[in-house]
Amino acid sequence: MNATQEKATTEGSLKQVIAHAKEYGFVFPSSEIYDGLSAVYDYGPFGVELKNNLKALWWKTMTQLNDNIVGIDASIFMHPTTWKASGHVDGFSDPMIDNKDSKKRYRADVLIEEHAAKLTPEAGLALEKELARLLEADDLSGVLALIVRENIKCPVSGTANWTDVRQFNLMFSTQVGSVAEDSSTIYLRPETAQGIFVNFLNVQKSARMKVPFGIAQIGKAFRNEIVARQFIFRMREFEQMEMQFFVRPGEEMTWYQHWKATRLNWHKALGIPENKLRFHDHEKLAHYANAAVDIEFEFPFGFKEIEGIHSRTDFDLKSHQEYSGKKQQYFDSEINQNYVPYVVETSVGADRLFLMTLCNAYTEELVGEGEQQKLRTYLKLNPAVAPIKAAIFPVTKKDGLPEKARLIFDDLRLDMKVIYEEKDNIGKRYARQDLIGTPFCIAVDYQSLEDDTVTIRYRDSTLQERIAIKDLKAKLMAETSFNTILSKL
Ligand code: GAP
């Protein structure tokens, strides 16, 4: 298979996931009736359930399994000085370049990286190193020179008629205040982390936390991404799940290693195969970090970041101390010392986690023999995060079967998300549930009226077995519980 063919296949499979997500109620383009809004998406009925389950799993892992981690929910809007102190006003930008013929805008570094990927591994690596050096030195004309030297062309116009490379700040700004003269510019937060930093002392004091301790948060973040591509992988409005872990200065590397291993293990416990996950150390460190690593997943478009683990030093707290004039120190009674804690951060995007889960679950299998052979598509989702835990079907719409099935449904719905369906033949109903990843289907038949048993059908194997109705709930609860994942951590 040559490179072009290989690309067509991988893009094809992301296309399948996107089409599946739309068709079966997981993800829709935002405001689609107006042709959508670039890099903004909405979650549908099954998507929101899956996403909520993933967020709840992360939240439980952080705040319930760790007795030294507590949660907060900070506002999206923050005092504008926050972003000056954090370095985002001056430094949170990407190098961009426009093609004068197509009028298309690109991230200059991405253009070069994509070109590097087409070269031999040695030449590609050398080019990436050259790029990293230029970016490190903030040498934008050097980046342009590299694009010209490599004769990189615009994929749309096919020309190399480029503008200069400029820095483009990724923060969205808006005005707060109703009267124009009194209004001031504020930003939509580009990361949730700063809401944690500015609340460090509030949380430490009110919840009587002792270093080392962590603060976890789930919330929206916004970035005016130049290149918005690959579905929900890179969006302009997205959700982050971040945890800042405050430690004694000098102990940050031990904790950095701890959180690296712990977070990788979490993704494995969720059911992501080990060979589809890897670490990628940052060559170029952010202004606040003394070590940083990405956890990457092998998406249909290659290995890409899903989570970042960053040793952020005392940069943020010290900077807030300086800009606010308020001490951000902690008195450590064990060693009788005051200090500004160091921070190790774990930061995973809820949407990327969702995309990874969906890509990993999407399964196509040929079933049957000869002329009867057909393609079966289903989502092999971990039952604990599946949008619907079980579907309850009476095999016919008469003879008291719907009533019996309804009784089971009404009992189960108190404890889990279940669906009741009586329309269409049972094969079609099974297929519909397979497509949204429902792990169990329960059929109520004539035998159920006689002996209070039902059949349970397993999504992945499609095998069926009989089970007493009295044992059904306990079985479903055990098999769909978060404990099946949490107990592996
Ligand atoms: N507080 C550190 C921080 O924000 P980051 O590596 O820029 O670090 C962390 O982002 C995570 O947030 C990423 O690993 C990714 O999962 C998610 N993320 C970042 N930008 C995103 C975007 N434009 N769309 C979707 N998810 C994004």
Coordinates of C-alpha atoms in Angstrom, one line a residue, residues 56-370:
A56 CA -18.4 11.5 36.2
L57 CA -15.8 8.7 36.0
W58 CA -12.9 11.2 36.0
W59 CA -14.5 13.2 38.8
K60 CA -15.0 10.1 41.0
T61 CA -11.5 8.9 40.3
M62 CA -10.0 12.3 41.3
T63 CA -12.2 13.4 44.2
Q64 CA -13.5 10.1 45.6
L65 CA -10.5 7.7 45.3
N66 CA -8.0 10.4 46.5
D67 CA -8.7 11.7 49.9
N68 CA -6.3 14.6 49.3
I69 CA -8.1 15.9 46.2
V70 CA -11.2 18.2 46.3
G71 CA -13.2 19.8 43.6
I72 CA -14.3 23.3 42.6
D73 CA -16.4 24.9 39.9
A74 CA -14.9 28.3 39.0
S75 CA -16.4 30.9 36.6
I76 CA -15.5 31.1 32.9
F77 CA -15.0 34.9 33.3
M78 CA -12.1 36.0 35.5
H79 CA -10.5 39.2 36.4
P80 CA -8.5 40.3 33.3
T81 CA -5.3 40.6 35.3
T82 CA -5.4 36.8 35.8
W83 CA -4.4 36.3 32.1
K84 CA -1.6 38.9 32.3
A85 CA -0.2 37.0 35.4
S86 CA -0.6 33.6 33.8
G87 CA 1.3 34.8 30.7
H88 CA -1.6 34.2 28.3
V89 CA -2.0 37.8 27.2
D90 CA 1.6 38.0 26.1
G91 CA 2.5 34.4 25.2
F92 CA -0.6 32.3 24.4
S93 CA -0.3 32.4 20.6
D94 CA 0.4 30.3 17.6
P95 CA 2.5 31.3 14.5
M96 CA 0.1 31.8 11.6
I97 CA 0.6 32.4 7.9
D98 CA -1.8 33.2 5.0
N99 CA -1.7 32.1 1.4
K100 CA -2.3 35.2 -0.7
D101 CA -4.0 33.3 -3.5
S102 CA -6.4 31.0 -1.6
K103 CA -6.7 33.5 1.3
K104 CA -6.5 30.4 3.6
R105 CA -4.9 30.7 7.0
Y106 CA -2.6 28.1 8.4
R107 CA -0.5 27.4 11.5
A108 CA 3.0 27.8 10.2
D109 CA 4.4 25.1 12.5
V110 CA 1.7 22.6 11.4
L111 CA 2.5 23.2 7.7
I112 CA 6.1 22.4 8.4
E113 CA 5.3 19.4 10.6
E114 CA 3.0 18.0 7.9
H115 CA 5.7 18.5 5.3
A116 CA 8.2 16.8 7.6
A117 CA 5.9 13.7 7.9
K118 CA 6.2 13.2 4.1
L119 CA 10.1 13.1 4.2
T120 CA 12.3 10.3 5.2
P121 CA 12.4 9.7 9.0
E122 CA 15.9 11.3 9.3
A123 CA 15.1 14.3 7.1
G124 CA 11.7 14.8 8.9
L125 CA 13.3 14.7 12.3
A126 CA 16.0 17.2 11.3
L127 CA 13.4 19.6 10.0
E128 CA 11.3 19.3 13.1
K129 CA 14.4 20.0 15.2
E130 CA 15.1 23.1 13.1
L131 CA 11.5 24.2 13.6
A132 CA 11.7 23.7 17.4
R133 CA 14.9 25.8 17.5
L134 CA 13.3 28.7 15.5
L135 CA 10.1 28.7 17.6
E136 CA 12.2 28.6 20.8
A137 CA 14.0 31.7 19.6
D138 CA 10.7 33.3 18.5
D139 CA 12.3 33.7 15.1
L140 CA 9.3 34.1 12.9
S141 CA 11.2 35.2 9.8
G142 CA 13.3 32.1 10.2
V143 CA 10.1 30.0 10.2
L144 CA 9.0 31.7 6.9
A145 CA 12.4 31.1 5.4
L146 CA 12.0 27.4 6.3
I147 CA 8.6 27.2 4.5
V148 CA 10.2 28.9 1.4
R149 CA 13.3 26.7 1.5
E150 CA 11.2 23.5 1.7
N151 CA 9.0 24.9 -1.1
I152 CA 5.9 24.2 0.9
K153 CA 2.7 25.0 -1.0
C154 CA -0.8 25.9 0.0
P155 CA -2.9 22.7 -0.3
V156 CA -5.8 24.7 -1.7
S157 CA -4.2 27.1 -4.2
G158 CA -1.1 25.0 -4.8
T159 CA 1.1 28.1 -4.7
A160 CA 3.9 29.3 -2.4
N161 CA 2.7 32.9 -2.3
W162 CA 2.9 33.4 1.4
T163 CA 2.5 36.4 3.8
D164 CA 4.9 36.9 6.7
V165 CA 4.5 34.6 9.7
R166 CA 2.8 36.4 12.6
Q167 CA 1.8 35.5 16.2
F168 CA -1.9 35.1 16.7
N169 CA -3.3 35.2 20.3
L170 CA -5.7 32.4 20.8
M171 CA -7.8 34.0 23.5
F172 CA -11.4 35.2 22.8
S173 CA -12.2 38.6 24.3
T174 CA -15.4 40.3 25.1
Q175 CA -16.7 43.4 26.9
V176 CA -18.2 43.3 30.4
G177 CA -20.3 46.3 31.6
S178 CA -23.4 47.8 30.1
V179 CA -22.1 51.3 29.5
A180 CA -19.5 51.6 26.8
E181 CA -17.2 54.0 28.7
D182 CA -17.3 51.7 31.8
S183 CA -16.8 48.5 30.0
S184 CA -13.6 46.6 30.1
T185 CA -12.2 43.7 28.1
I186 CA -12.3 40.3 29.6
Y187 CA -11.4 36.9 28.2
L188 CA -13.1 33.6 27.9
R189 CA -10.7 31.3 29.8
P190 CA -8.4 29.3 27.5
E191 CA -7.7 26.8 30.3
T192 CA -9.6 26.0 33.5
A193 CA -6.4 25.8 35.5
Q194 CA -6.3 29.5 36.4
G195 CA -9.6 29.2 38.3
I196 CA -7.9 26.7 40.5
F197 CA -4.7 28.8 41.1
V198 CA -6.6 31.9 42.1
N199 CA -8.7 29.8 44.6
F200 CA -5.7 27.9 46.0
L201 CA -5.8 29.6 49.5
N202 CA -9.7 29.6 49.6
V203 CA -9.7 25.9 49.1
Q204 CA -6.7 25.1 51.2
K205 CA -8.2 27.0 54.2
S206 CA -11.9 26.1 53.8
A207 CA -11.3 22.4 53.3
R208 CA -8.3 22.3 55.7
M209 CA -6.0 20.7 53.1
K210 CA -2.4 19.9 53.8
V211 CA 0.3 19.8 51.1
P212 CA 0.5 17.6 49.1
F213 CA -3.1 18.0 47.9
G214 CA -5.0 18.5 44.7
I215 CA -7.9 20.6 43.3
A216 CA -9.9 19.2 40.5
Q217 CA -12.2 20.9 38.1
I218 CA -14.3 20.2 35.0
G219 CA -15.3 23.1 32.8
K220 CA -15.5 24.8 29.4
A221 CA -12.4 26.5 27.8
F222 CA -12.2 28.5 24.7
R223 CA -9.4 28.9 22.1
N224 CA -9.6 30.7 18.8
E225 CA -7.7 27.9 17.1
I226 CA -6.3 28.8 13.7
V227 CA -6.5 25.3 12.3
A228 CA -9.8 23.7 13.3
R229 CA -9.8 20.1 12.0
Q230 CA -10.3 16.5 12.8
F231 CA -13.8 16.8 14.2
I232 CA -14.0 17.3 17.9
F233 CA -10.3 16.8 18.3
R234 CA -9.5 20.5 18.0
M235 CA -12.4 22.8 18.8
R236 CA -12.9 26.5 19.6
E237 CA -15.2 25.7 22.6
F238 CA -14.3 22.6 24.5
E239 CA -14.2 21.1 27.9
Q240 CA -11.2 20.4 30.1
M241 CA -10.8 18.1 33.2
E242 CA -7.9 19.5 35.1
M243 CA -6.3 18.7 38.4
Q244 CA -3.6 20.8 40.0
F245 CA -1.6 19.0 42.6
F246 CA 0.2 21.3 45.1
V247 CA 3.5 19.9 46.4
R248 CA 6.6 20.8 48.4
P249 CA 9.3 22.6 46.3
G250 CA 11.8 19.9 45.3
E251 CA 9.3 17.1 45.4
E252 CA 7.7 17.9 42.1
M253 CA 9.5 15.4 39.9
T254 CA 8.5 12.5 42.2
W255 CA 4.9 13.6 41.9
Y256 CA 5.3 14.2 38.1
Q257 CA 6.3 10.6 37.7
H258 CA 3.5 9.4 40.0
W259 CA 0.8 11.3 38.0
K260 CA 2.2 10.2 34.6
A261 CA 1.9 6.5 35.6
T262 CA -1.5 7.0 37.3
R263 CA -3.1 8.8 34.4
L264 CA -1.8 6.3 31.8
N265 CA -3.2 3.5 34.0
W266 CA -6.6 5.2 34.1
H267 CA -6.9 5.2 30.3
K268 CA -6.0 1.5 30.3
A269 CA -8.6 0.7 32.9
L270 CA -11.2 2.4 30.7
G271 CA -10.4 -0.3 28.2
I272 CA -8.0 1.5 25.8
P273 CA -5.5 -1.1 24.6
E274 CA -1.9 -0.5 25.8
N275 CA -0.5 -0.5 22.2
K276 CA -2.8 2.4 21.3
L277 CA -1.4 4.6 24.1
R278 CA 2.1 6.2 24.4
F279 CA 3.9 9.0 26.1
H280 CA 5.4 11.9 24.2
D281 CA 7.8 14.2 26.0
H282 CA 7.6 17.8 25.1
E283 CA 10.7 19.2 23.2
K284 CA 9.6 22.8 23.7
L285 CA 8.4 23.5 27.2
A286 CA 5.6 26.0 27.9
H287 CA 6.7 29.2 29.8
Y288 CA 5.5 27.7 33.1
A289 CA 6.9 24.2 32.9
N290 CA 10.1 22.4 33.9
A291 CA 8.8 19.0 32.5
A292 CA 5.9 18.1 30.4
V293 CA 4.6 14.9 28.7
D294 CA 1.6 14.1 26.6
I295 CA -0.4 10.9 26.7
E296 CA -1.2 10.1 23.1
F297 CA -3.8 7.8 21.6
E298 CA -3.6 6.3 18.1
F299 CA -6.5 8.0 16.4
P300 CA -7.4 7.0 12.8
F301 CA -5.2 10.1 11.9
G302 CA -2.2 9.0 13.9
F303 CA -0.9 9.2 17.5
K304 CA -2.2 12.5 19.0
E305 CA -2.4 14.1 22.4
I306 CA -5.3 13.4 24.7
E307 CA -3.9 14.5 28.0
G308 CA -1.0 16.6 29.2
I309 CA 0.9 16.1 32.5
H310 CA 2.9 19.2 33.3
S311 CA 5.2 20.1 36.1
R312 CA 4.3 23.8 36.3
T313 CA 6.8 24.8 39.1
D314 CA 5.6 27.7 41.3
F315 CA 5.2 29.9 38.2
D316 CA 1.5 30.5 38.4
L317 CA 1.1 31.0 42.2
K318 CA 4.2 33.3 42.3
S319 CA 3.0 35.3 39.4
H320 CA -0.5 35.7 40.9
Q321 CA 1.2 36.7 44.2
E322 CA 3.1 39.4 42.3
Y323 CA 0.2 40.8 40.3
S324 CA -2.4 40.7 43.1
G325 CA -0.1 41.7 45.9
K326 CA -1.6 38.9 48.0
K327 CA 0.6 36.2 49.4
Q328 CA 0.1 32.8 48.0
Q329 CA 2.1 30.9 50.6
Y330 CA 1.4 27.8 52.6
F331 CA 2.7 27.2 56.1
D332 CA 4.0 23.6 56.3
S333 CA 3.8 22.7 60.0
E334 CA 5.7 19.4 59.5
I335 CA 8.9 21.2 58.4
N336 CA 8.0 24.6 60.0
Q337 CA 8.4 26.5 56.7
N338 CA 6.4 28.9 54.6
Y339 CA 6.6 28.4 50.8
V340 CA 4.8 28.8 47.5
P341 CA 3.9 25.3 46.5
Y342 CA 5.0 23.7 43.2
V343 CA 2.3 22.3 41.0
V344 CA 2.0 19.1 39.0
E345 CA -1.0 19.3 36.6
T346 CA -3.0 16.7 34.8
S347 CA -5.1 18.1 32.0
V348 CA -7.4 16.0 29.8
G349 CA -9.9 17.2 27.3
A350 CA -13.4 15.7 27.8
D351 CA -14.0 16.0 24.1
R352 CA -10.8 14.2 23.2
L353 CA -11.5 11.5 25.7
F354 CA -14.9 11.2 24.1
L355 CA -13.4 10.9 20.6
M356 CA -10.8 8.4 21.8
T357 CA -13.6 6.3 23.4
L358 CA -15.7 6.5 20.2
C359 CA -12.9 5.6 17.8
N360 CA -11.8 2.8 20.0
A361 CA -15.3 1.4 20.3
Y362 CA -16.3 1.6 16.6
T363 CA -16.3 -1.9 15.3
E364 CA -17.3 -3.5 12.0
E365 CA -17.5 -7.2 11.7
L366 CA -18.4 -9.6 8.9
V367 CA -21.0 -12.0 10.3
G368 CA -22.8 -15.0 8.8
E369 CA -21.7 -17.3 5.9
G370 CA -21.9 -17.1 2.1

